[in-house]
């Protein structure tokens, strides 16, 4: 009995193992099934490769390959989306290249559904790639519709990706000057990045770019008060701005605020950073930042010449930057005649430069004051009419310029209203220098007198004269 029981157990175990191993099935049939699956994968991969090979030259043929790859995976590998995701990505881009807005939007909708079935990082990278490519192919109006569709689709499924696409849409709104939808979407974005306390939560998103876009909008519509509030909000954030484009926008807006307050020193700091960031991006705004930087460096009397920066060298011969660079060099070297010449030949053009805008008045005043300071340095008393004629302005303007210089303690003196003259007070250093020169002059005169006396007395004695002569 014991033996029989043992045999039964062994027999049962053998039967169970045989069933697990597929006992009763045909090994050739199983291998054939594996080969079929392998062949399907190979076929789909080949379709993808063939399609990618002709994307730049034969768009319709490439689309056909990708469509076939989708159909094969959909029918032969149900529940799998690996190849469909790749193929639909390419088809969306290709229909964009063809200018077929309707089909592009349809394929994009399909792609967005597939985005929910892949890893978040893969979905983000793919969607960013597709949107970048479509931006190159489709007009802004079509892209606006595409972004809006994407925003609607992603809101409840992938907030991080939704934020990324919303920021892209905000850029389009800014470019098209659609300020109301920009502001509304920006507020939604900022709300999504705040924690329960109302403060920004770094884990929920980085608000720097959206703040920068809002600040650009406010700068364009001259909403200075709101611009200052947002600027302070951005400056209070603890994070670090690593994106050069965002840093350039933030610093540009900061500079505009300081320029409006005539805080020239702080404006220079932000203009410099904005210029460097825009130049790093090869953005055309770099030139505007450099123009303003050159102008403000003279308005503030800064000793630092922006043209010495390595990034500024490429603009040396630029028709807009060149005259300002030459003016700055003459300003720095106190070359008054050159300053006057540039002001005479280029002054009108510089005054009409729209980009210099409201800062041109301060700029020209600084140049005129520089010329005046250099001119009066050699006088203790000089008539206002003489200075006005030399500067090429009215006597009343010269008087106003001098009053400001006196109040700013850049010159020591007073204006005699009755005589219409400027009386320049010498500084203690100048007084000491004058006394020093007077003392030296007296010493020189005394020595000359002594020398003459010695020669005269010697020459009255012929023997000595002959001896000296020999």
PDB file of C-alpha atoms in Angstrom, residues 153-339:
ATOM      1  CA  UNK A 153      -6.962  67.495 -23.865  1.00  0.00           C
ATOM      2  CA  UNK A 154      -4.180  67.558 -21.278  1.00  0.00           C
ATOM      3  CA  UNK A 155      -5.744  69.562 -18.450  1.00  0.00           C
ATOM      4  CA  UNK A 156      -7.052  66.575 -16.502  1.00  0.00           C
ATOM      5  CA  UNK A 157      -4.497  63.945 -17.559  1.00  0.00           C
ATOM      6  CA  UNK A 158      -0.981  65.347 -17.351  1.00  0.00           C
ATOM      7  CA  UNK A 159      -0.633  68.661 -15.503  1.00  0.00           C
ATOM      8  CA  UNK A 160       3.114  69.039 -16.084  1.00  0.00           C
ATOM      9  CA  UNK A 161       2.691  68.599 -19.827  1.00  0.00           C
ATOM     10  CA  UNK A 162      -0.359  70.875 -19.718  1.00  0.00           C
ATOM     11  CA  UNK A 163       1.774  73.597 -18.112  1.00  0.00           C
ATOM     12  CA  UNK A 164       4.455  73.235 -20.791  1.00  0.00           C
ATOM     13  CA  UNK A 165       1.934  73.568 -23.618  1.00  0.00           C
ATOM     14  CA  UNK A 166       0.154  76.468 -21.883  1.00  0.00           C
ATOM     15  CA  UNK A 167       3.424  78.398 -21.721  1.00  0.00           C
ATOM     16  CA  UNK A 168       3.925  77.799 -25.449  1.00  0.00           C
ATOM     17  CA  UNK A 169       0.419  79.124 -26.096  1.00  0.00           C
ATOM     18  CA  UNK A 170       1.145  82.171 -23.932  1.00  0.00           C
ATOM     19  CA  UNK A 171       4.149  82.932 -26.145  1.00  0.00           C
ATOM     20  CA  UNK A 172       1.891  82.890 -29.200  1.00  0.00           C
ATOM     21  CA  UNK A 173      -0.592  85.192 -27.469  1.00  0.00           C
ATOM     22  CA  UNK A 174       2.246  87.608 -26.624  1.00  0.00           C
ATOM     23  CA  UNK A 175       3.574  87.592 -30.204  1.00  0.00           C
ATOM     24  CA  UNK A 176       0.051  88.276 -31.532  1.00  0.00           C
ATOM     25  CA  UNK A 177      -0.582  90.848 -28.783  1.00  0.00           C
ATOM     26  CA  UNK A 178      -3.610  88.925 -27.503  1.00  0.00           C
ATOM     27  CA  UNK A 179      -3.183  90.237 -24.006  1.00  0.00           C
ATOM     28  CA  UNK A 180      -6.516  89.187 -22.468  1.00  0.00           C
ATOM     29  CA  UNK A 181      -6.253  85.445 -23.235  1.00  0.00           C
ATOM     30  CA  UNK A 182      -2.558  85.608 -22.276  1.00  0.00           C
ATOM     31  CA  UNK A 183      -3.353  87.091 -18.889  1.00  0.00           C
ATOM     32  CA  UNK A 184      -6.223  84.633 -18.248  1.00  0.00           C
ATOM     33  CA  UNK A 185      -4.122  81.591 -19.122  1.00  0.00           C
ATOM     34  CA  UNK A 186      -1.153  82.926 -17.131  1.00  0.00           C
ATOM     35  CA  UNK A 187      -3.318  83.221 -14.032  1.00  0.00           C
ATOM     36  CA  UNK A 188      -4.508  79.613 -14.488  1.00  0.00           C
ATOM     37  CA  UNK A 189      -0.917  78.497 -14.812  1.00  0.00           C
ATOM     38  CA  UNK A 190       0.214  80.336 -11.692  1.00  0.00           C
ATOM     39  CA  UNK A 191      -2.713  78.884  -9.729  1.00  0.00           C
ATOM     40  CA  UNK A 192      -1.658  75.362 -10.748  1.00  0.00           C
ATOM     41  CA  UNK A 193       1.830  76.027  -9.358  1.00  0.00           C
ATOM     42  CA  UNK A 194       0.695  77.154  -5.894  1.00  0.00           C
ATOM     43  CA  UNK A 195       0.362  75.020  -2.807  1.00  0.00           C
ATOM     44  CA  UNK A 196      -2.444  75.089  -0.196  1.00  0.00           C
ATOM     45  CA  UNK A 197      -0.882  78.144   1.484  1.00  0.00           C
ATOM     46  CA  UNK A 198      -1.034  80.144  -1.745  1.00  0.00           C
ATOM     47  CA  UNK A 199       2.750  80.246  -2.095  1.00  0.00           C
ATOM     48  CA  UNK A 200       4.492  78.804  -5.144  1.00  0.00           C
ATOM     49  CA  UNK A 201       5.447  75.155  -4.739  1.00  0.00           C
ATOM     50  CA  UNK A 202       8.578  74.149  -6.674  1.00  0.00           C
ATOM     51  CA  UNK A 203       7.231  70.603  -6.936  1.00  0.00           C
ATOM     52  CA  UNK A 204       4.181  71.889  -8.805  1.00  0.00           C
ATOM     53  CA  UNK A 205       6.055  73.914 -11.393  1.00  0.00           C
ATOM     54  CA  UNK A 206       8.464  76.766 -12.097  1.00  0.00           C
ATOM     55  CA  UNK A 207       6.650  80.132 -12.369  1.00  0.00           C
ATOM     56  CA  UNK A 208       9.597  82.181 -13.677  1.00  0.00           C
ATOM     57  CA  UNK A 209       8.752  81.953 -17.371  1.00  0.00           C
ATOM     58  CA  UNK A 210       5.071  82.698 -17.001  1.00  0.00           C
ATOM     59  CA  UNK A 211       5.933  85.696 -14.808  1.00  0.00           C
ATOM     60  CA  UNK A 212       8.408  86.852 -17.460  1.00  0.00           C
ATOM     61  CA  UNK A 213       5.752  86.584 -20.201  1.00  0.00           C
ATOM     62  CA  UNK A 214       3.262  88.547 -18.124  1.00  0.00           C
ATOM     63  CA  UNK A 215       5.898  91.190 -17.411  1.00  0.00           C
ATOM     64  CA  UNK A 216       6.650  91.532 -21.118  1.00  0.00           C
ATOM     65  CA  UNK A 217       2.952  92.054 -21.749  1.00  0.00           C
ATOM     66  CA  UNK A 218       2.693  94.723 -19.029  1.00  0.00           C
ATOM     67  CA  UNK A 219       5.795  96.479 -20.366  1.00  0.00           C
ATOM     68  CA  UNK A 220       4.239  96.624 -23.843  1.00  0.00           C
ATOM     69  CA  UNK A 221       0.974  98.119 -22.572  1.00  0.00           C
ATOM     70  CA  UNK A 222       2.804 100.489 -20.166  1.00  0.00           C
ATOM     71  CA  UNK A 223       1.187  99.082 -17.006  1.00  0.00           C
ATOM     72  CA  UNK A 224       4.096 100.182 -14.830  1.00  0.00           C
ATOM     73  CA  UNK A 225       2.407  99.670 -11.465  1.00  0.00           C
ATOM     74  CA  UNK A 226       1.440  96.046 -12.183  1.00  0.00           C
ATOM     75  CA  UNK A 227       4.827  95.465 -13.779  1.00  0.00           C
ATOM     76  CA  UNK A 228       6.574  96.474 -10.546  1.00  0.00           C
ATOM     77  CA  UNK A 229       4.338  94.127  -8.530  1.00  0.00           C
ATOM     78  CA  UNK A 230       5.178  91.157 -10.771  1.00  0.00           C
ATOM     79  CA  UNK A 231       8.869  92.094 -10.805  1.00  0.00           C
ATOM     80  CA  UNK A 232       8.950  92.076  -7.003  1.00  0.00           C
ATOM     81  CA  UNK A 233       7.094  88.755  -7.025  1.00  0.00           C
ATOM     82  CA  UNK A 234       9.715  87.252  -9.340  1.00  0.00           C
ATOM     83  CA  UNK A 235      12.605  88.667  -7.305  1.00  0.00           C
ATOM     84  CA  UNK A 236      11.175  87.173  -4.102  1.00  0.00           C
ATOM     85  CA  UNK A 237      11.200  83.626  -5.492  1.00  0.00           C
ATOM     86  CA  UNK A 238      13.877  81.370  -4.074  1.00  0.00           C
ATOM     87  CA  UNK A 239      14.590  79.380  -7.220  1.00  0.00           C
ATOM     88  CA  UNK A 240      17.377  79.980  -9.727  1.00  0.00           C
ATOM     89  CA  UNK A 241      16.647  81.029 -13.316  1.00  0.00           C
ATOM     90  CA  UNK A 242      18.642  78.624 -15.496  1.00  0.00           C
ATOM     91  CA  UNK A 243      16.932  79.359 -18.816  1.00  0.00           C
ATOM     92  CA  UNK A 244      18.795  82.150 -20.663  1.00  0.00           C
ATOM     93  CA  UNK A 245      15.629  83.224 -22.495  1.00  0.00           C
ATOM     94  CA  UNK A 246      13.648  83.617 -19.272  1.00  0.00           C
ATOM     95  CA  UNK A 247      16.545  85.420 -17.580  1.00  0.00           C
ATOM     96  CA  UNK A 248      16.816  87.816 -20.531  1.00  0.00           C
ATOM     97  CA  UNK A 249      13.114  88.698 -20.319  1.00  0.00           C
ATOM     98  CA  UNK A 250      13.133  89.154 -16.546  1.00  0.00           C
ATOM     99  CA  UNK A 251      16.231  91.366 -16.597  1.00  0.00           C
ATOM    100  CA  UNK A 252      14.904  93.396 -19.533  1.00  0.00           C
ATOM    101  CA  UNK A 253      11.698  94.173 -17.628  1.00  0.00           C
ATOM    102  CA  UNK A 254      13.680  94.969 -14.495  1.00  0.00           C
ATOM    103  CA  UNK A 255      15.821  97.399 -16.489  1.00  0.00           C
ATOM    104  CA  UNK A 256      12.723  99.121 -17.901  1.00  0.00           C
ATOM    105  CA  UNK A 257      11.411  99.665 -14.365  1.00  0.00           C
ATOM    106  CA  UNK A 258      14.710 101.154 -13.179  1.00  0.00           C
ATOM    107  CA  UNK A 259      15.001 103.319 -16.289  1.00  0.00           C
ATOM    108  CA  UNK A 260      11.544 104.722 -15.592  1.00  0.00           C
ATOM    109  CA  UNK A 261      12.706 105.582 -12.070  1.00  0.00           C
ATOM    110  CA  UNK A 262      15.952 107.058 -13.444  1.00  0.00           C
ATOM    111  CA  UNK A 263      17.855 104.597 -11.297  1.00  0.00           C
ATOM    112  CA  UNK A 264      20.659 104.403 -13.842  1.00  0.00           C
ATOM    113  CA  UNK A 265      23.028 102.181 -11.851  1.00  0.00           C
ATOM    114  CA  UNK A 266      20.520  99.359 -11.310  1.00  0.00           C
ATOM    115  CA  UNK A 267      19.285  99.746 -14.875  1.00  0.00           C
ATOM    116  CA  UNK A 268      22.827  99.181 -16.169  1.00  0.00           C
ATOM    117  CA  UNK A 269      23.191  95.960 -14.171  1.00  0.00           C
ATOM    118  CA  UNK A 270      19.969  94.473 -15.558  1.00  0.00           C
ATOM    119  CA  UNK A 271      20.617  95.723 -19.100  1.00  0.00           C
ATOM    120  CA  UNK A 272      24.024  94.066 -19.042  1.00  0.00           C
ATOM    121  CA  UNK A 273      22.611  90.698 -17.927  1.00  0.00           C
ATOM    122  CA  UNK A 274      19.761  90.908 -20.409  1.00  0.00           C
ATOM    123  CA  UNK A 275      22.181  91.755 -23.238  1.00  0.00           C
ATOM    124  CA  UNK A 276      24.445  88.805 -22.444  1.00  0.00           C
ATOM    125  CA  UNK A 277      21.517  86.366 -22.247  1.00  0.00           C
ATOM    126  CA  UNK A 278      19.945  87.577 -25.499  1.00  0.00           C
ATOM    127  CA  UNK A 279      23.343  87.450 -27.202  1.00  0.00           C
ATOM    128  CA  UNK A 280      23.813  83.881 -25.981  1.00  0.00           C
ATOM    129  CA  UNK A 281      20.509  83.026 -27.669  1.00  0.00           C
ATOM    130  CA  UNK A 282      21.432  84.980 -30.838  1.00  0.00           C
ATOM    131  CA  UNK A 283      18.244  86.982 -30.253  1.00  0.00           C
ATOM    132  CA  UNK A 284      17.854  90.277 -32.138  1.00  0.00           C
ATOM    133  CA  UNK A 285      16.903  92.012 -28.879  1.00  0.00           C
ATOM    134  CA  UNK A 286      20.560  91.842 -27.841  1.00  0.00           C
ATOM    135  CA  UNK A 287      21.286  94.852 -30.052  1.00  0.00           C
ATOM    136  CA  UNK A 288      18.546  96.918 -28.414  1.00  0.00           C
ATOM    137  CA  UNK A 289      19.893  96.074 -24.957  1.00  0.00           C
ATOM    138  CA  UNK A 290      23.393  97.128 -26.047  1.00  0.00           C
ATOM    139  CA  UNK A 291      22.104 100.421 -27.466  1.00  0.00           C
ATOM    140  CA  UNK A 292      20.365 101.239 -24.221  1.00  0.00           C
ATOM    141  CA  UNK A 293      23.405 100.113 -22.240  1.00  0.00           C
ATOM    142  CA  UNK A 294      25.680 102.477 -24.193  1.00  0.00           C
ATOM    143  CA  UNK A 295      23.275 105.374 -23.733  1.00  0.00           C
ATOM    144  CA  UNK A 296      22.706 104.808 -20.017  1.00  0.00           C
ATOM    145  CA  UNK A 297      26.429 104.346 -19.349  1.00  0.00           C
ATOM    146  CA  UNK A 298      26.899 107.941 -20.536  1.00  0.00           C
ATOM    147  CA  UNK A 299      23.813 109.264 -18.740  1.00  0.00           C
ATOM    148  CA  UNK A 300      25.070 107.822 -15.464  1.00  0.00           C
ATOM    149  CA  UNK A 301      28.682 108.849 -16.048  1.00  0.00           C
ATOM    150  CA  UNK A 302      29.838 105.244 -15.724  1.00  0.00           C
ATOM    151  CA  UNK A 303      33.525 104.575 -16.224  1.00  0.00           C
ATOM    152  CA  UNK A 304      32.793 101.148 -17.747  1.00  0.00           C
ATOM    153  CA  UNK A 305      32.537 101.133 -21.535  1.00  0.00           C
ATOM    154  CA  UNK A 306      30.093  98.390 -22.656  1.00  0.00           C
ATOM    155  CA  UNK A 307      31.987  98.031 -25.949  1.00  0.00           C
ATOM    156  CA  UNK A 308      34.884  96.435 -24.075  1.00  0.00           C
ATOM    157  CA  UNK A 309      32.708  93.366 -23.484  1.00  0.00           C
ATOM    158  CA  UNK A 310      33.638  90.372 -25.628  1.00  0.00           C
ATOM    159  CA  UNK A 311      29.953  89.919 -26.587  1.00  0.00           C
ATOM    160  CA  UNK A 312      29.770  93.516 -27.840  1.00  0.00           C
ATOM    161  CA  UNK A 313      32.714  93.323 -30.255  1.00  0.00           C
ATOM    162  CA  UNK A 314      30.576  91.883 -33.067  1.00  0.00           C
ATOM    163  CA  UNK A 315      28.486  95.085 -33.110  1.00  0.00           C
ATOM    164  CA  UNK A 316      31.423  97.475 -33.499  1.00  0.00           C
ATOM    165  CA  UNK A 317      30.664  98.133 -37.181  1.00  0.00           C
ATOM    166  CA  UNK A 318      26.891  97.948 -36.895  1.00  0.00           C
ATOM    167  CA  UNK A 319      25.320 101.111 -38.418  1.00  0.00           C
ATOM    168  CA  UNK A 320      23.152 101.642 -35.323  1.00  0.00           C
ATOM    169  CA  UNK A 321      25.731 100.738 -32.688  1.00  0.00           C
ATOM    170  CA  UNK A 322      28.806 102.276 -34.389  1.00  0.00           C
ATOM    171  CA  UNK A 323      27.916 105.968 -33.825  1.00  0.00           C
ATOM    172  CA  UNK A 324      27.009 105.289 -30.194  1.00  0.00           C
ATOM    173  CA  UNK A 325      30.246 103.347 -29.685  1.00  0.00           C
ATOM    174  CA  UNK A 326      32.263 106.244 -31.135  1.00  0.00           C
ATOM    175  CA  UNK A 327      30.364 108.703 -28.971  1.00  0.00           C
ATOM    176  CA  UNK A 328      31.056 106.595 -25.890  1.00  0.00           C
ATOM    177  CA  UNK A 329      34.787 106.441 -26.733  1.00  0.00           C
ATOM    178  CA  UNK A 330      34.947 110.229 -27.184  1.00  0.00           C
ATOM    179  CA  UNK A 331      32.992 110.685 -23.958  1.00  0.00           C
ATOM    180  CA  UNK A 332      35.401 108.440 -22.088  1.00  0.00           C
ATOM    181  CA  UNK A 333      38.513 110.176 -23.463  1.00  0.00           C
ATOM    182  CA  UNK A 334      37.154 113.732 -22.996  1.00  0.00           C
ATOM    183  CA  UNK A 335      37.527 114.391 -26.720  1.00  0.00           C
ATOM    184  CA  UNK A 336      35.243 117.403 -26.760  1.00  0.00           C
ATOM    185  CA  UNK A 337      35.743 118.331 -30.420  1.00  0.00           C
ATOM    186  CA  UNK A 338      34.873 114.762 -31.438  1.00  0.00           C
ATOM    187  CA  UNK A 339      31.836 114.771 -29.149  1.00  0.00           C
TER     188      UNK A 339
END
